[in-house]
Amino acid sequence: MNQDTLLQIAKDYGSPVYVYDAHKMETQYKRLTAAFSKVKHLKVNYAAKALTNISVLKFINHLGAGLDTVSIQEVQLGLLAGFQAENIIYTPNGVSLEEIENVAKLGVQINIDNLSILEQFGTKHPKVPVCIRINPHIMAGGNTNISVGHIDSKFGISIHQTPLLLRIVENTNMTINGIHMHTGSDILDIDVFIQASEILFDVARQFDNLEFIDFGSGFKVPYKENDIETNIEELGEKLTERFQTFCKNYGKDLTLAFEPGKFLVSESGYFLAKVNAIKQTTSTVFAQIDSGFNHLIRPMLYGAQQDIVNISNPEGKQRFYSVVGYICETDTFANNRRINEITEGDVLAFKNAGAYCFMMASNYNSRYRPAEVLWYNETAHLIRKREVFEDLTRNQVLIEF
Ligand SMILES: *Cc1c(COP(=O)(O)O)cnc(C)c1O
């Protein structure tokens, strides 16, 4: 998307606003499927939690992807957006048995990552095929907040518990139709990822009725200039070869599944915010925008370095700014960042704002959550209205004193 278009959207829909470029989602989807084009049965399940706007889900369904969900509400949104139940996988962690049973009733593929829940579910519903989430304990790269492969992680069933896992499956007579992992780490060293895959294959070999192996996600996208990213093409080449060998030995062409969130939508997104005030202190020039971590928390929560462009003055002389918000706590988006000269009223565009940005927005400081716009076929479509005052009061029950 070009900067003039973004500026026009900020004018038409106000700020702050999230903008998503549908074409970029499509490009990413095609890049991933092209890298694995030699795999006979490939399934890309979009991780809904990255961005669940129904119009975005509909677009991704239209691309041909399936859906990866972590809550029954995400399943319901997916069904509403038109995904077939059999194209939805449900990978919860720490939810109640009752919720899992309700999702199973909808015909969605269940993925279980807890031996206690597996035993209870298998005892009650031995006919429902289940996928197993394995923790291969491979850890590399990424942020410790989102790394889920370590030995004390709450995610997945440890490979060291495979004997117990097999015992439960045998005793309940349930069918395991898939093996899954999602380490949550960035895939930067392809060979480390292949190592984790080998561990997964070792587990998979021990089950006779598999239909798919799901390698989760962890695709790293660039966040700033010259940033490292997962080499999808190299991964495609190496994993395809290993997967095909596995299938040959297993005696069946299984489906190879992935569940990317960030990879599909991160770079499609822009967060546009207006500069309310410039404030110069003895050492710093602050640019204060009409937003805060109530709308975009990744820089504060994960230390995410999201590029910021002054789309109102793209040719201006570069200066150093600290970009901060209007929340009554420290809410620094960027420290001492080189940005084209900012004047009050300018619109700043934050890149990589498609994944886990709007989704983590809140009403803190009693501010409204922003509008969302989808740029599709060279046209801007409003896909979520900005909140209004009634949204703040809707569920409150007033009592008299
Ligand atoms: C969050 C999540 C994903 C998506 O991760 P990304 O880093 O956004 O690609 C995939 N699978 C599961 C089980 C998840 O919890």
Short mmCIF file of C-alpha atoms and ligand atoms in Angstrom, two decimals:
data_model
loop_
_atom_site.label_atom_id
_atom_site.label_comp_id
_atom_site.label_asym_id
_atom_site.label_seq_id
_atom_site.Cartn_x
_atom_site.Cartn_y
_atom_site.Cartn_z
CA MET A 1 0.00 0.00 0.00
CA ASN A 2 1.36 3.44 -0.75
CA GLN A 3 1.59 6.27 1.75
CA ASP A 4 -0.90 8.53 -0.04
CA THR A 5 -3.55 5.84 0.23
CA LEU A 6 -2.85 5.40 3.93
CA LEU A 7 -3.02 9.16 4.48
CA GLN A 8 -6.34 9.32 2.65
CA ILE A 9 -7.73 6.50 4.81
CA ALA A 10 -6.68 8.38 7.97
CA LYS A 11 -8.52 11.43 6.60
CA ASP A 12 -11.65 9.49 5.64
CA TYR A 13 -11.96 7.24 8.69
CA GLY A 14 -10.23 9.30 11.37
CA SER A 15 -7.44 8.23 13.68
CA PRO A 16 -6.30 6.06 15.19
CA VAL A 17 -7.21 3.38 12.67
CA TYR A 18 -5.95 -0.06 11.67
CA VAL A 19 -5.57 -0.73 7.95
CA TYR A 20 -5.02 -4.18 6.41
CA ASP A 21 -3.86 -4.85 2.87
CA ALA A 22 -5.68 -7.95 1.59
CA HIS A 23 -3.27 -8.30 -1.31
CA LYS A 24 -0.32 -8.71 1.08
CA MET A 25 -2.14 -11.52 2.92
CA GLU A 26 -2.69 -13.25 -0.40
CA THR A 27 0.97 -12.84 -1.40
CA GLN A 28 2.10 -14.38 1.90
CA TYR A 29 -0.34 -17.27 1.57
CA LYS A 30 0.87 -17.98 -1.95
CA ARG A 31 4.50 -17.73 -0.93
CA LEU A 32 3.99 -20.37 1.74
CA THR A 33 2.01 -22.75 -0.46
CA ALA A 34 4.55 -22.32 -3.28
CA ALA A 35 7.41 -23.26 -0.93
CA PHE A 36 5.59 -26.53 -0.17
CA SER A 37 4.16 -27.14 -3.63
CA LYS A 38 5.80 -30.57 -3.83
CA VAL A 39 3.83 -31.81 -0.83
CA LYS A 40 0.83 -33.78 -2.05
CA HIS A 41 -1.55 -32.73 0.73
CA LEU A 42 -0.75 -29.35 2.26
CA LYS A 43 -2.99 -27.55 4.73
CA VAL A 44 -2.35 -23.99 5.88
CA ASN A 45 -4.52 -23.23 8.90
CA TYR A 46 -4.55 -19.54 9.67
CA ALA A 47 -4.04 -18.90 13.42
CA ALA A 48 -7.15 -16.85 14.06
CA LYS A 49 -5.93 -15.25 17.26
CA ALA A 50 -3.58 -12.98 15.29
CA LEU A 51 -6.53 -11.09 13.80
CA THR A 52 -10.12 -12.33 14.00
CA ASN A 53 -12.01 -9.60 12.22
CA ILE A 54 -14.76 -11.55 10.41
CA SER A 55 -14.04 -9.90 7.05
CA VAL A 56 -10.38 -10.89 7.36
CA LEU A 57 -11.42 -14.46 8.22
CA LYS A 58 -13.72 -14.51 5.20
CA PHE A 59 -10.92 -13.32 2.95
CA ILE A 60 -8.53 -15.96 4.28
CA ASN A 61 -11.19 -18.64 3.85
CA HIS A 62 -11.59 -17.43 0.28
CA LEU A 63 -7.84 -17.92 -0.26
CA GLY A 64 -8.33 -21.61 0.55
CA ALA A 65 -6.81 -21.78 4.02
CA GLY A 66 -8.18 -23.60 7.05
CA LEU A 67 -8.37 -22.14 10.53
CA ASP A 68 -6.44 -22.74 13.74
CA THR A 69 -8.33 -21.72 16.87
CA VAL A 70 -7.63 -21.57 20.60
CA SER A 71 -11.10 -20.85 22.01
CA ILE A 72 -14.68 -21.86 21.27
CA GLN A 73 -15.39 -18.23 20.42
CA GLU A 74 -12.73 -18.28 17.70
CA VAL A 75 -14.36 -21.46 16.38
CA GLN A 76 -17.73 -19.68 16.30
CA LEU A 77 -16.24 -16.67 14.51
CA GLY A 78 -14.65 -19.04 11.99
CA LEU A 79 -17.95 -20.80 11.32
CA LEU A 80 -19.64 -17.42 10.97
CA ALA A 81 -16.99 -16.40 8.42
CA GLY A 82 -17.79 -19.50 6.36
CA PHE A 83 -15.06 -21.98 7.29
CA GLN A 84 -16.26 -25.59 7.17
CA ALA A 85 -16.03 -27.27 10.57
CA GLU A 86 -13.70 -29.92 9.13
CA ASN A 87 -11.31 -27.16 8.08
CA ILE A 88 -11.00 -25.86 11.62
CA ILE A 89 -8.56 -27.20 14.21
CA TYR A 90 -8.94 -26.34 17.87
CA THR A 91 -5.73 -26.18 19.91
CA PRO A 92 -6.69 -25.06 23.40
CA ASN A 93 -4.52 -24.94 26.48
CA GLY A 94 -5.93 -25.11 29.95
CA VAL A 95 -9.59 -24.92 28.95
CA SER A 96 -12.34 -27.00 30.52
CA LEU A 97 -13.25 -30.49 29.31
CA GLU A 98 -16.75 -29.13 28.77
CA GLU A 99 -15.54 -26.52 26.25
CA ILE A 100 -13.58 -29.17 24.35
CA GLU A 101 -16.69 -31.38 24.21
CA ASN A 102 -18.77 -28.47 22.91
CA VAL A 103 -16.24 -27.78 20.16
CA ALA A 104 -16.12 -31.48 19.25
CA LYS A 105 -19.91 -31.43 18.84
CA LEU A 106 -19.47 -28.76 16.16
CA GLY A 107 -17.41 -31.20 14.10
CA VAL A 108 -14.12 -29.37 14.56
CA GLN A 109 -10.78 -31.23 14.77
CA ILE A 110 -9.73 -31.43 18.43
CA ASN A 111 -6.08 -31.09 19.41
CA ILE A 112 -5.28 -32.06 23.00
CA ASP A 113 -2.13 -31.12 24.90
CA ASN A 114 -2.77 -32.57 28.33
CA LEU A 115 -2.75 -36.24 29.41
CA SER A 116 -5.42 -35.80 32.07
CA ILE A 117 -7.83 -34.17 29.60
CA LEU A 118 -6.92 -36.74 26.94
CA GLU A 119 -7.82 -39.61 29.24
CA GLN A 120 -11.13 -38.01 30.28
CA PHE A 121 -12.05 -37.08 26.70
CA GLY A 122 -11.03 -40.47 25.29
CA THR A 123 -12.98 -42.35 27.96
CA LYS A 124 -16.17 -40.42 27.23
CA HIS A 125 -15.80 -40.06 23.44
CA PRO A 126 -13.63 -42.90 22.11
CA LYS A 127 -15.09 -42.45 18.61
CA VAL A 128 -13.96 -38.84 18.17
CA PRO A 129 -10.54 -38.76 16.49
CA VAL A 130 -8.09 -36.50 18.28
CA CYS A 131 -4.79 -34.84 17.43
CA ILE A 132 -2.03 -34.75 20.04
CA ARG A 133 0.11 -31.70 20.72
CA ILE A 134 3.64 -32.79 21.51
CA ASN A 135 6.30 -30.70 23.19
CA PRO A 136 9.61 -31.60 21.54
CA HIS A 137 11.52 -29.35 23.96
CA ILE A 138 13.43 -27.64 21.22
CA MET A 139 14.09 -24.01 22.02
CA ALA A 140 15.73 -21.53 19.77
CA GLY A 141 15.34 -17.81 19.33
CA GLY A 142 12.24 -15.79 19.96
CA ASN A 143 10.94 -14.00 23.00
CA THR A 144 10.81 -15.88 26.33
CA ASN A 145 7.22 -14.69 26.83
CA ILE A 146 6.14 -16.59 23.75
CA SER A 147 8.56 -19.53 23.72
CA VAL A 148 6.52 -22.57 24.58
CA GLY A 149 8.88 -25.48 23.89
CA HIS A 150 10.98 -25.56 27.06
CA ILE A 151 10.84 -28.40 29.55
CA ASP A 152 8.68 -26.59 32.10
CA SER A 153 6.31 -25.17 29.50
CA LYS A 154 2.59 -25.49 30.12
CA PHE A 155 2.12 -26.33 26.43
CA GLY A 156 2.08 -29.74 24.82
CA ILE A 157 2.64 -33.26 26.06
CA SER A 158 6.30 -33.90 26.74
CA ILE A 159 8.02 -36.41 24.46
CA HIS A 160 9.27 -38.00 27.67
CA GLN A 161 5.67 -38.94 28.47
CA THR A 162 5.11 -40.85 25.22
CA PRO A 163 4.82 -44.24 27.01
CA LEU A 164 2.01 -42.89 29.21
CA LEU A 165 0.39 -41.28 26.19
CA LEU A 166 0.39 -44.61 24.34
CA ARG A 167 -1.05 -46.36 27.39
CA ILE A 168 -3.97 -43.89 27.58
CA VAL A 169 -4.71 -44.27 23.88
CA GLU A 170 -4.69 -48.05 24.19
CA ASN A 171 -6.85 -48.13 27.31
CA THR A 172 -9.48 -45.74 25.95
CA ASN A 173 -9.40 -47.23 22.46
CA MET A 174 -9.48 -43.76 20.97
CA THR A 175 -8.14 -42.81 17.54
CA ILE A 176 -5.23 -40.43 17.15
CA ASN A 177 -5.45 -38.89 13.68
CA GLY A 178 -2.85 -36.16 13.97
CA ILE A 179 0.41 -35.23 15.66
CA HIS A 180 1.14 -31.59 16.29
CA MET A 181 3.77 -29.24 17.65
CA HIS A 182 3.94 -25.50 18.03
CA THR A 183 7.07 -24.42 19.84
CA GLY A 184 6.29 -20.72 19.68
CA SER A 185 9.92 -19.94 18.87
CA ASP A 186 10.98 -18.12 15.75
CA ILE A 187 12.23 -20.47 13.06
CA LEU A 188 15.55 -18.90 12.18
CA ASP A 189 17.84 -21.87 12.01
CA ILE A 190 16.11 -24.27 9.63
CA ASP A 191 18.23 -27.16 10.86
CA VAL A 192 17.01 -26.65 14.43
CA PHE A 193 13.45 -26.81 13.14
CA ILE A 194 14.21 -29.98 11.18
CA GLN A 195 15.63 -31.45 14.41
CA ALA A 196 12.34 -30.74 16.18
CA SER A 197 10.52 -32.31 13.23
CA GLU A 198 12.58 -35.48 13.59
CA ILE A 199 11.43 -35.73 17.19
CA LEU A 200 7.85 -35.30 16.01
CA PHE A 201 8.32 -38.04 13.38
CA ASP A 202 9.65 -40.37 16.09
CA VAL A 203 6.42 -39.91 18.02
CA ALA A 204 4.23 -40.07 14.90
CA ARG A 205 5.65 -43.44 13.89
CA GLN A 206 4.07 -44.96 16.99
CA PHE A 207 0.50 -44.21 15.87
CA ASP A 208 -1.17 -46.23 13.11
CA ASN A 209 -4.13 -44.07 12.09
CA LEU A 210 -2.60 -40.70 11.36
CA GLU A 211 -4.04 -38.41 8.71
CA PHE A 212 -1.86 -35.38 9.26
CA ILE A 213 1.21 -33.96 10.94
CA ASP A 214 0.95 -30.33 12.01
CA PHE A 215 4.17 -28.36 12.39
CA GLY A 216 2.54 -25.35 14.01
CA SER A 217 4.08 -22.00 13.29
CA GLY A 218 7.00 -19.83 14.27
CA PHE A 219 7.53 -18.13 10.95
CA LYS A 220 9.44 -14.95 11.66
CA VAL A 221 8.65 -11.87 9.62
CA PRO A 222 10.91 -8.80 9.34
CA TYR A 223 9.97 -5.98 11.73
CA LYS A 224 12.55 -3.43 10.72
CA GLU A 225 14.91 -2.75 7.85
CA ASN A 226 17.41 -5.59 7.28
CA ASP A 227 15.66 -7.68 9.94
CA ILE A 228 16.10 -11.44 9.85
CA GLU A 229 13.19 -13.60 8.71
CA THR A 230 12.44 -17.28 8.28
CA ASN A 231 13.73 -18.58 4.97
CA ILE A 232 10.45 -20.19 3.91
CA GLU A 233 11.83 -21.49 0.65
CA GLU A 234 14.72 -23.31 2.32
CA LEU A 235 12.35 -24.68 4.96
CA GLY A 236 10.03 -25.86 2.18
CA GLU A 237 12.79 -27.69 0.42
CA LYS A 238 14.26 -29.40 3.49
CA LEU A 239 11.04 -30.27 5.30
CA THR A 240 9.31 -31.52 2.14
CA GLU A 241 12.10 -33.99 1.57
CA ARG A 242 12.01 -35.24 5.16
CA PHE A 243 8.21 -35.39 5.16
CA GLN A 244 8.11 -37.40 1.96
CA THR A 245 10.59 -39.89 3.37
CA PHE A 246 8.50 -40.21 6.51
CA CYS A 247 5.31 -40.81 4.50
CA LYS A 248 7.02 -43.47 2.41
CA ASN A 249 8.13 -45.35 5.53
CA TYR A 250 4.76 -44.82 7.18
CA GLY A 251 3.04 -46.25 4.10
CA LYS A 252 0.59 -43.40 3.57
CA ASP A 253 0.57 -39.87 2.12
CA LEU A 254 -0.29 -37.76 5.12
CA THR A 255 -1.29 -34.10 5.12
CA LEU A 256 1.40 -31.64 6.12
CA ALA A 257 -0.17 -28.82 8.10
CA PHE A 258 1.03 -25.42 9.32
CA GLU A 259 -0.76 -22.78 11.32
CA PRO A 260 0.78 -19.37 10.71
CA GLY A 261 -0.73 -16.24 12.19
CA LYS A 262 1.92 -13.56 12.05
CA PHE A 263 3.30 -14.73 8.70
CA LEU A 264 -0.03 -14.26 6.95
CA VAL A 265 -1.21 -10.97 8.43
CA SER A 266 1.56 -9.06 10.25
CA GLU A 267 3.00 -7.19 7.30
CA SER A 268 -0.42 -6.51 5.81
CA GLY A 269 -1.25 -4.21 8.71
CA TYR A 270 -0.66 -0.51 9.39
CA PHE A 271 -1.65 1.36 12.49
CA LEU A 272 -2.25 5.04 11.77
CA ALA A 273 -2.16 7.57 14.58
CA LYS A 274 -2.07 11.36 14.64
CA VAL A 275 0.51 13.43 16.50
CA ASN A 276 -1.28 15.51 19.14
CA ALA A 277 1.73 17.34 20.47
CA ILE A 278 5.47 17.71 20.20
CA LYS A 279 7.19 18.09 23.56
CA GLN A 280 10.82 19.00 23.85
CA THR A 281 12.67 18.30 27.09
CA THR A 282 16.32 18.94 27.83
CA SER A 283 17.45 15.85 25.96
CA THR A 284 14.49 14.38 24.09
CA VAL A 285 11.89 15.36 21.53
CA PHE A 286 8.65 13.52 22.23
CA ALA A 287 6.02 13.00 19.59
CA GLN A 288 2.78 12.29 21.46
CA ILE A 289 0.17 10.43 19.44
CA ASP A 290 -3.57 10.00 19.92
CA SER A 291 -3.08 6.42 21.12
CA GLY A 292 -1.15 4.32 23.63
CA PHE A 293 -0.70 0.74 24.73
CA ASN A 294 -4.48 0.56 24.89
CA HIS A 295 -4.35 0.25 21.09
CA LEU A 296 -0.92 -1.20 20.35
CA ILE A 297 0.90 -2.98 23.16
CA ARG A 298 3.51 -5.05 21.34
CA PRO A 299 6.36 -2.52 21.73
CA MET A 300 5.77 -2.38 25.49
CA LEU A 301 4.85 -6.04 26.08
CA TYR A 302 7.38 -7.76 23.83
CA GLY A 303 9.81 -4.98 23.02
CA ALA A 304 8.66 -5.24 19.40
CA GLN A 305 10.52 -2.80 17.17
CA GLN A 306 7.81 -1.70 14.78
CA ASP A 307 8.89 0.70 12.05
CA ILE A 308 7.27 4.13 12.21
CA VAL A 309 6.91 6.32 9.14
CA ASN A 310 5.72 9.92 9.03
CA ILE A 311 3.37 9.61 6.06
CA SER A 312 2.48 13.31 6.28
CA ASN A 313 6.07 14.33 5.56
CA PRO A 314 7.82 11.40 3.91
CA GLU A 315 10.49 13.59 2.30
CA GLY A 316 11.21 15.67 5.40
CA LYS A 317 14.59 15.95 7.07
CA GLN A 318 15.17 13.13 9.53
CA ARG A 319 15.35 13.85 13.26
CA PHE A 320 15.34 11.77 16.42
CA TYR A 321 12.09 11.30 18.30
CA SER A 322 10.67 9.33 21.14
CA VAL A 323 7.18 8.33 20.08
CA VAL A 324 4.87 8.04 23.06
CA GLY A 325 1.15 7.83 23.74
CA TYR A 326 -1.45 9.60 25.84
CA ILE A 327 -1.87 6.94 28.54
CA CYS A 328 -1.15 7.93 32.13
CA GLU A 329 1.70 5.45 32.38
CA THR A 330 4.88 5.10 30.43
CA ASP A 331 3.81 4.01 26.97
CA THR A 332 6.82 4.33 24.72
CA PHE A 333 6.38 3.07 21.17
CA ALA A 334 9.88 4.02 20.10
CA ASN A 335 12.89 5.53 21.81
CA ASN A 336 15.21 7.90 20.02
CA ARG A 337 13.99 6.78 16.60
CA ARG A 338 15.04 8.48 13.36
CA ILE A 339 11.86 9.74 11.68
CA ASN A 340 11.15 12.37 9.01
CA GLU A 341 10.48 15.70 10.71
CA ILE A 342 7.21 15.62 12.63
CA THR A 343 4.80 18.55 12.98
CA GLU A 344 1.73 18.48 15.23
CA GLY A 345 -1.16 17.00 13.25
CA ASP A 346 1.02 14.66 11.18
CA VAL A 347 -0.06 11.04 10.74
CA LEU A 348 2.39 8.31 11.69
CA ALA A 349 2.11 4.81 10.23
CA PHE A 350 3.26 1.85 12.35
CA LYS A 351 4.20 -1.14 10.22
CA ASN A 352 3.65 -4.84 11.03
CA ALA A 353 0.36 -3.95 12.67
CA GLY A 354 -1.68 -6.85 11.33
CA ALA A 355 -0.95 -9.57 13.90
CA TYR A 356 -1.66 -9.35 17.64
CA CYS A 357 -2.21 -5.60 17.52
CA PHE A 358 -5.90 -4.77 17.30
CA MET A 359 -6.53 -8.11 19.05
CA MET A 360 -4.77 -6.92 22.18
CA ALA A 361 -6.43 -3.51 22.21
CA SER A 362 -8.35 -2.53 25.32
CA ASN A 363 -10.43 0.30 26.72
CA TYR A 364 -7.80 1.35 29.24
CA ASN A 365 -8.17 5.03 30.18
CA SER A 366 -11.74 4.64 28.88
CA ARG A 367 -10.66 5.23 25.30
CA TYR A 368 -12.45 3.71 22.33
CA ARG A 369 -10.91 0.88 20.39
CA PRO A 370 -9.98 1.99 16.85
CA ALA A 371 -11.75 1.36 13.57
CA GLU A 372 -10.45 -1.28 11.15
CA VAL A 373 -10.26 -0.86 7.38
CA LEU A 374 -9.53 -3.54 4.77
CA TRP A 375 -7.86 -2.39 1.56
CA TYR A 376 -9.15 -4.80 -1.06
CA ASN A 377 -9.31 -4.38 -4.84
CA GLU A 378 -7.90 -0.85 -4.62
CA THR A 379 -10.78 0.18 -2.37
CA ALA A 380 -11.00 0.90 1.35
CA HIS A 381 -13.70 -1.06 3.18
CA LEU A 382 -14.63 -0.24 6.75
CA ILE A 383 -14.68 -3.62 8.53
CA ARG A 384 -15.12 -2.43 12.11
CA LYS A 385 -16.49 0.86 13.34
CA ARG A 386 -14.65 2.87 15.91
CA GLU A 387 -16.23 2.39 19.31
CA VAL A 388 -18.56 5.00 20.75
CA PHE A 389 -19.48 5.98 24.30
CA GLU A 390 -22.23 3.33 24.56
CA ASP A 391 -19.59 0.63 24.05
CA LEU A 392 -18.00 1.71 27.34
CA THR A 393 -21.26 1.54 29.28
CA ARG A 394 -23.05 -1.33 27.49
CA ASN A 395 -22.57 -4.08 30.06
CA GLN A 396 -22.44 -1.99 33.17
CA VAL A 397 -25.27 -2.38 35.62
CA LEU A 398 -26.05 0.82 37.47
CA ILE A 399 -27.15 0.71 41.06
CA GLU A 400 -28.64 3.46 43.18
CA PHE A 401 -27.12 4.85 46.37
C1 LIG B 1 -0.36 -18.53 18.34
C2 LIG B 1 -0.35 -19.84 17.72
C3 LIG B 1 0.01 -19.97 16.37
C4 LIG B 1 0.44 -18.82 15.51
O1 LIG B 1 1.71 -18.31 15.81
P1 LIG B 1 2.35 -17.17 14.89
O2 LIG B 1 3.64 -16.85 15.55
O3 LIG B 1 1.42 -16.00 14.88
O4 LIG B 1 2.51 -17.70 13.53
C5 LIG B 1 -0.04 -21.23 15.84
N1 LIG B 1 -0.42 -22.30 16.56
C6 LIG B 1 -0.77 -22.21 17.86
C7 LIG B 1 -1.19 -23.42 18.60
C8 LIG B 1 -0.74 -20.98 18.48
O5 LIG B 1 -1.08 -20.90 19.78
#
